[in-house]
């Protein structure tokens, strides 16, 4: 039986592994295919593709975009896009700038709370274009202001806590279109975590291709529920561990093993779309 993990992060966003380390774990666990889905970034895809190639693992380029619809936050996974697509890179660049400004705002808030963390400490620790709250949390721990990242989130960074800053997000409908125009498939990430059920029909209307039924934080019951929803809306099924390396305790890679047939279905949909386009249909 062949398996895939289609939801993984590296240090190109808020994971701790390099693409090479992540691939090494995937190889040790016997994965046939791995997808990289860093937040608002595709920078790790080239090195990850090289590492997977050397390890005899099929690589699926991807990303995870933070978006919203009707004030509901939704994470969109993009798969098999052209990672050189100019519009995709421009939009990702815009959201990386939003992330960097948000880090500055959060640090400013911390400073007003008499926590003299320096923004450069966070940027140095993050060392990537797509920094997020986990980097602020780790910087707070490293500088001795908190004992653990969890404490940093609880005291300062969680929604509505004093250093929390809302993030300007792209529209989910535009996110689906952005992924499509780059030749990729748009998938709703961990619906059981974000509670995005009510916006599924709107996203399906906008062309959503799939839904992440299997996720580390989905119970068997939750996975079954989304398999039914996938069936109802004729959506592709994906799954992954959402491994962030050591940034959230132990590495999660291996906790979800998606049967490979779902990867074949993703590729078939891309192939179908290409044939339709060359035949003059949309
Ligand atoms: P951001 O994209 O900057 O808003 O950060 C989101 C990241 O922070 C995700 O990877 C979450 O898993 C992580 N995160 C969100 N809330 C918490 C929390 N309460 N404790 C630890 N990590 C969290
Ligand atoms: Zn993350
Ligand atoms: Fe997510
Ligand atoms: Fe993720």
GROMACS .gro file of C-alpha atoms and ligand atoms in nm:
model
  308
    1UNK     CA    1   0.000   0.000   0.000
    2UNK     CA    2   0.134   0.345  -0.097
    3UNK     CA    3   0.072   0.650   0.123
    4UNK     CA    4   0.107   1.027   0.102
    5UNK     CA    5   0.126   1.322   0.343
    6UNK     CA    6  -0.014   1.630   0.169
    7UNK     CA    7   0.016   1.889   0.448
    8UNK     CA    8   0.368   1.975   0.566
    9UNK     CA    9   0.557   2.287   0.674
   10UNK     CA   10   0.928   2.374   0.674
   11UNK     CA   11   1.135   2.668   0.798
   12UNK     CA   12   1.026   2.856   0.485
   13UNK     CA   13   0.721   2.932   0.701
   14UNK     CA   14   0.667   2.832   1.064
   15UNK     CA   15   0.800   2.476   1.061
   16UNK     CA   16   1.141   2.391   1.206
   17UNK     CA   17   1.264   2.132   0.952
   18UNK     CA   18   1.457   2.206   0.637
   19UNK     CA   19   1.306   2.049   0.323
   20UNK     CA   20   1.590   1.794   0.336
   21UNK     CA   21   1.516   1.697   0.699
   22UNK     CA   22   1.144   1.671   0.629
   23UNK     CA   23   1.208   1.451   0.325
   24UNK     CA   24   1.436   1.233   0.539
   25UNK     CA   25   1.153   1.175   0.787
   26UNK     CA   26   0.915   1.100   0.500
   27UNK     CA   27   1.159   0.847   0.356
   28UNK     CA   28   1.212   0.677   0.693
   29UNK     CA   29   0.834   0.647   0.732
   30UNK     CA   30   0.798   0.497   0.385
   31UNK     CA   31   0.589   0.770   0.218
   32UNK     CA   32   0.545   0.739  -0.160
   33UNK     CA   33   0.450   1.106  -0.202
   34UNK     CA   34   0.489   1.429  -0.001
   35UNK     CA   35   0.343   1.775  -0.055
   36UNK     CA   36   0.495   2.092   0.089
   37UNK     CA   37   0.231   2.346   0.199
   38UNK     CA   38   0.415   2.633   0.367
   39UNK     CA   39   0.201   2.932   0.471
   40UNK     CA   40   0.193   3.201   0.200
   41UNK     CA   41   0.510   3.062   0.044
   42UNK     CA   42   0.629   2.831  -0.234
   43UNK     CA   43   0.998   2.902  -0.171
   44UNK     CA   44   1.067   2.560  -0.020
   45UNK     CA   45   0.922   2.372  -0.317
   46UNK     CA   46   1.239   2.370  -0.530
   47UNK     CA   47   1.471   2.235  -0.258
   48UNK     CA   48   1.203   1.991  -0.141
   49UNK     CA   49   1.155   1.866  -0.500
   50UNK     CA   50   1.530   1.805  -0.524
   51UNK     CA   51   1.541   1.623  -0.189
   52UNK     CA   52   1.238   1.409  -0.276
   53UNK     CA   53   1.387   1.331  -0.618
   54UNK     CA   54   1.705   1.205  -0.452
   55UNK     CA   55   1.502   0.999  -0.203
   56UNK     CA   56   1.277   0.841  -0.468
   57UNK     CA   57   0.968   1.016  -0.330
   58UNK     CA   58   0.710   1.183  -0.553
   59UNK     CA   59   0.688   1.555  -0.473
   60UNK     CA   60   0.369   1.758  -0.494
   61UNK     CA   61   0.425   2.136  -0.489
   62UNK     CA   62   0.180   2.322  -0.268
   63UNK     CA   63   0.107   2.614  -0.039
   64UNK     CA   64  -0.138   2.706   0.238
   65UNK     CA   65  -0.310   3.043   0.197
   66UNK     CA   66  -0.489   3.213   0.485
   67UNK     CA   67  -0.815   3.351   0.350
   68UNK     CA   68  -1.165   3.444   0.463
   69UNK     CA   69  -1.521   3.436   0.346
   70UNK     CA   70  -1.813   3.596   0.531
   71UNK     CA   71  -1.574   3.678   0.816
   72UNK     CA   72  -1.485   3.311   0.858
   73UNK     CA   73  -1.116   3.226   0.839
   74UNK     CA   74  -1.040   2.947   0.599
   75UNK     CA   75  -0.707   2.793   0.505
   76UNK     CA   76  -0.678   2.706   0.138
   77UNK     CA   77  -0.432   2.445   0.025
   78UNK     CA   78  -0.308   2.484  -0.332
   79UNK     CA   79  -0.160   2.182  -0.504
   80UNK     CA   80   0.030   2.119  -0.826
   81UNK     CA   81   0.039   2.485  -0.930
   82UNK     CA   82   0.316   2.637  -1.137
   83UNK     CA   83   0.532   2.770  -0.854
   84UNK     CA   84   0.682   3.026  -1.094
   85UNK     CA   85   0.341   3.172  -1.184
   86UNK     CA   86   0.385   3.551  -1.173
   87UNK     CA   87   0.045   3.639  -1.030
   88UNK     CA   88   0.077   3.372  -0.761
   89UNK     CA   89   0.423   3.499  -0.664
   90UNK     CA   90   0.304   3.862  -0.661
   91UNK     CA   91   0.006   3.783  -0.435
   92UNK     CA   92   0.218   3.567  -0.206
   93UNK     CA   93   0.467   3.857  -0.183
   94UNK     CA   94   0.187   4.091  -0.084
   95UNK     CA   95   0.071   3.858   0.194
   96UNK     CA   96   0.427   3.805   0.316
   97UNK     CA   97   0.450   4.185   0.356
   98UNK     CA   98   0.122   4.177   0.551
   99UNK     CA   99   0.270   3.907   0.776
  100UNK     CA  100   0.590   4.108   0.835
  101UNK     CA  101   0.395   4.424   0.924
  102UNK     CA  102   0.177   4.222   1.158
  103UNK     CA  103   0.487   4.097   1.341
  104UNK     CA  104   0.595   4.462   1.387
  105UNK     CA  105   0.249   4.547   1.525
  106UNK     CA  106   0.249   4.252   1.763
  107UNK     CA  107   0.596   4.339   1.894
  108UNK     CA  108   0.485   4.701   1.941
  109UNK     CA  109   0.190   4.578   2.145
  110UNK     CA  110   0.421   4.359   2.353
  111UNK     CA  111   0.647   4.659   2.413
  112UNK     CA  112   0.346   4.859   2.538
  113UNK     CA  113   0.279   4.567   2.775
  114UNK     CA  114   0.632   4.615   2.912
  115UNK     CA  115   0.772   4.315   2.731
  116UNK     CA  116   1.084   4.460   2.567
  117UNK     CA  117   1.110   4.207   2.285
  118UNK     CA  118   1.290   4.345   1.979
  119UNK     CA  119   1.138   4.297   1.638
  120UNK     CA  120   1.477   4.210   1.492
  121UNK     CA  121   1.498   3.917   1.735
  122UNK     CA  122   1.176   3.779   1.589
  123UNK     CA  123   1.286   3.833   1.228
  124UNK     CA  124   1.626   3.678   1.296
  125UNK     CA  125   1.463   3.375   1.456
  126UNK     CA  126   1.202   3.343   1.182
  127UNK     CA  127   1.464   3.382   0.908
  128UNK     CA  128   1.193   3.352   0.643
  129UNK     CA  129   0.971   3.580   0.434
  130UNK     CA  130   0.652   3.438   0.579
  131UNK     CA  131   0.677   3.489   0.958
  132UNK     CA  132   0.385   3.417   1.190
  133UNK     CA  133   0.277   3.408   1.551
  134UNK     CA  134   0.470   3.086   1.626
  135UNK     CA  135   0.790   3.280   1.556
  136UNK     CA  136   0.688   3.554   1.802
  137UNK     CA  137   0.607   3.281   2.055
  138UNK     CA  138   0.946   3.116   2.007
  139UNK     CA  139   1.122   3.453   2.035
  140UNK     CA  140   0.938   3.522   2.362
  141UNK     CA  141   1.059   3.188   2.497
  142UNK     CA  142   1.414   3.237   2.371
  143UNK     CA  143   1.435   3.584   2.531
  144UNK     CA  144   1.306   3.441   2.859
  145UNK     CA  145   0.971   3.626   2.868
  146UNK     CA  146   0.771   3.303   2.856
  147UNK     CA  147   0.849   2.946   2.954
  148UNK     CA  148   0.679   2.780   2.657
  149UNK     CA  149   0.524   2.877   2.324
  150UNK     CA  150   0.189   2.766   2.461
  151UNK     CA  151   0.226   3.014   2.746
  152UNK     CA  152   0.312   3.287   2.490
  153UNK     CA  153  -0.008   3.212   2.297
  154UNK     CA  154  -0.217   3.194   2.615
  155UNK     CA  155  -0.088   3.519   2.761
  156UNK     CA  156  -0.031   3.730   2.453
  157UNK     CA  157  -0.091   3.590   2.107
  158UNK     CA  158  -0.420   3.403   2.097
  159UNK     CA  159  -0.715   3.578   1.939
  160UNK     CA  160  -0.832   3.862   2.165
  161UNK     CA  161  -0.524   3.839   2.388
  162UNK     CA  162  -0.342   4.174   2.436
  163UNK     CA  163  -0.070   4.134   2.171
  164UNK     CA  164  -0.294   3.970   1.912
  165UNK     CA  165  -0.328   4.159   1.587
  166UNK     CA  166  -0.583   4.054   1.325
  167UNK     CA  167  -0.436   3.963   0.990
  168UNK     CA  168  -0.561   4.114   0.664
  169UNK     CA  169  -0.663   3.810   0.464
  170UNK     CA  170  -0.734   3.747   0.102
  171UNK     CA  171  -1.084   3.663  -0.007
  172UNK     CA  172  -1.131   3.285  -0.024
  173UNK     CA  173  -1.309   3.314  -0.358
  174UNK     CA  174  -1.013   3.509  -0.498
  175UNK     CA  175  -0.781   3.252  -0.337
  176UNK     CA  176  -0.947   2.970  -0.528
  177UNK     CA  177  -0.912   3.171  -0.850
  178UNK     CA  178  -0.549   3.255  -0.773
  179UNK     CA  179  -0.465   2.885  -0.737
  180UNK     CA  180  -0.661   2.795  -1.050
  181UNK     CA  181  -0.497   3.058  -1.272
  182UNK     CA  182  -0.161   2.912  -1.161
  183UNK     CA  183  -0.280   2.573  -1.286
  184UNK     CA  184  -0.339   2.421  -0.942
  185UNK     CA  185  -0.613   2.262  -0.735
  186UNK     CA  186  -0.777   2.444  -0.443
  187UNK     CA  187  -0.853   2.243  -0.131
  188UNK     CA  188  -1.016   2.349   0.197
  189UNK     CA  189  -0.774   2.271   0.483
  190UNK     CA  190  -0.877   2.114   0.815
  191UNK     CA  191  -1.248   2.213   0.807
  192UNK     CA  192  -1.292   2.046   1.145
  193UNK     CA  193  -1.050   2.294   1.302
  194UNK     CA  194  -1.162   2.616   1.137
  195UNK     CA  195  -1.534   2.534   1.149
  196UNK     CA  196  -1.582   2.635   0.791
  197UNK     CA  197  -1.878   2.409   0.709
  198UNK     CA  198  -2.121   2.687   0.634
  199UNK     CA  199  -1.902   2.837   0.363
  200UNK     CA  200  -1.841   2.509   0.180
  201UNK     CA  201  -2.126   2.564  -0.072
  202UNK     CA  202  -1.998   2.914  -0.161
  203UNK     CA  203  -1.646   2.785  -0.214
  204UNK     CA  204  -1.773   2.491  -0.417
  205UNK     CA  205  -1.954   2.744  -0.639
  206UNK     CA  206  -1.626   2.929  -0.679
  207UNK     CA  207  -1.460   2.609  -0.800
  208UNK     CA  208  -1.318   2.448  -0.486
  209UNK     CA  209  -1.164   2.117  -0.594
  210UNK     CA  210  -1.118   1.927  -0.271
  211UNK     CA  211  -1.144   1.904   0.104
  212UNK     CA  212  -0.890   1.786   0.362
  213UNK     CA  213  -1.078   1.502   0.530
  214UNK     CA  214  -0.780   1.347   0.706
  215UNK     CA  215  -0.583   1.570   0.943
  216UNK     CA  216  -0.398   1.507   1.268
  217UNK     CA  217  -0.661   1.699   1.462
  218UNK     CA  218  -0.963   1.536   1.294
  219UNK     CA  219  -1.115   1.246   1.485
  220UNK     CA  220  -1.226   0.939   1.291
  221UNK     CA  221  -1.579   1.069   1.321
  222UNK     CA  222  -1.481   1.410   1.184
  223UNK     CA  223  -1.296   1.250   0.893
  224UNK     CA  224  -1.602   1.040   0.812
  225UNK     CA  225  -1.822   1.346   0.823
  226UNK     CA  226  -1.603   1.527   0.568
  227UNK     CA  227  -1.579   1.218   0.348
  228UNK     CA  228  -1.959   1.235   0.326
  229UNK     CA  229  -1.942   1.607   0.245
  230UNK     CA  230  -1.676   1.538  -0.022
  231UNK     CA  231  -1.907   1.281  -0.173
  232UNK     CA  232  -2.207   1.514  -0.163
  233UNK     CA  233  -2.025   1.802  -0.336
  234UNK     CA  234  -1.812   1.581  -0.561
  235UNK     CA  235  -1.489   1.706  -0.403
  236UNK     CA  236  -1.148   1.542  -0.409
  237UNK     CA  237  -1.029   1.400  -0.077
  238UNK     CA  238  -0.692   1.498   0.071
  239UNK     CA  239  -0.513   1.451   0.400
  240UNK     CA  240  -0.195   1.533   0.583
  241UNK     CA  241  -0.030   1.562   0.921
  242UNK     CA  242   0.022   1.945   0.924
  243UNK     CA  243   0.368   1.868   1.064
  244UNK     CA  244   0.560   2.178   1.178
  245UNK     CA  245   0.870   1.990   1.290
  246UNK     CA  246   0.946   2.054   1.657
  247UNK     CA  247   0.754   2.381   1.676
  248UNK     CA  248   0.446   2.215   1.823
  249UNK     CA  249   0.598   1.940   2.034
  250UNK     CA  250   0.697   1.626   1.849
  251UNK     CA  251   0.698   1.606   1.469
  252UNK     CA  252   0.356   1.501   1.342
  253UNK     CA  253   0.466   1.352   1.011
  254UNK     CA  254   0.346   0.991   1.006
  255UNK     CA  255   0.026   1.062   1.200
  256UNK     CA  256  -0.178   1.073   0.877
  257UNK     CA  257  -0.124   0.827   0.593
  258UNK     CA  258  -0.338   0.920   0.296
  259UNK     CA  259  -0.393   0.628   0.057
  260UNK     CA  260  -0.209   0.706  -0.268
  261UNK     CA  261  -0.520   0.666  -0.482
  262UNK     CA  262  -0.621   1.018  -0.374
  263UNK     CA  263  -0.297   1.158  -0.520
  264UNK     CA  264  -0.383   0.986  -0.847
  265UNK     CA  265  -0.724   1.152  -0.844
  266UNK     CA  266  -0.566   1.495  -0.789
  267UNK     CA  267  -0.335   1.442  -1.086
  268UNK     CA  268  -0.621   1.310  -1.299
  269UNK     CA  269  -0.821   1.628  -1.233
  270UNK     CA  270  -0.527   1.846  -1.341
  271UNK     CA  271  -0.482   1.634  -1.655
  272UNK     CA  272  -0.855   1.656  -1.730
  273UNK     CA  273  -0.848   2.033  -1.695
  274UNK     CA  274  -0.548   2.062  -1.928
  275UNK     CA  275  -0.722   1.849  -2.192
  276UNK     CA  276  -1.038   2.058  -2.162
  277UNK     CA  277  -0.835   2.380  -2.206
  278UNK     CA  278  -0.649   2.253  -2.514
  279UNK     CA  279  -0.983   2.147  -2.662
  280UNK     CA  280  -1.107   2.502  -2.621
  281UNK     CA  281  -1.342   2.443  -2.329
  282UNK     CA  282  -1.297   2.610  -1.997
  283LIG     P1  283  -0.051   3.307   1.212
  283LIG     O1  284  -0.057   3.254   1.072
  283LIG     O2  285   0.062   3.401   1.231
  283LIG     O3  286  -0.181   3.363   1.262
  283LIG     O4  287  -0.017   3.182   1.307
  283LIG     C1  288  -0.090   3.066   1.295
  283LIG     C2  289  -0.010   2.954   1.349
  283LIG     O5  290  -0.009   2.963   1.492
  283LIG     C3  291  -0.065   2.818   1.312
  283LIG     O6  292   0.040   2.732   1.270
  283LIG     C4  293  -0.129   2.770   1.439
  283LIG     O7  294  -0.123   2.632   1.452
  283LIG     C5  295  -0.047   2.838   1.547
  283LIG     N1  296  -0.134   2.862   1.663
  283LIG     C6  297  -0.252   2.926   1.659
  283LIG     N2  298  -0.308   2.931   1.784
  283LIG     C7  299  -0.221   2.866   1.867
  283LIG     C8  300  -0.221   2.837   2.006
  283LIG     N3  301  -0.321   2.875   2.086
  283LIG     N4  302  -0.116   2.768   2.057
  283LIG     C9  303  -0.013   2.731   1.976
  283LIG     N5  304  -0.008   2.755   1.842
  283LIG    C10  305  -0.110   2.823   1.789
  284LIG    ZN1  306   0.176   2.678   1.048
  285LIG    FE1  307  -0.379   2.567   0.861
  286LIG    FE1  308  -0.076   2.397   0.799
   0.00000   0.00000   0.00000
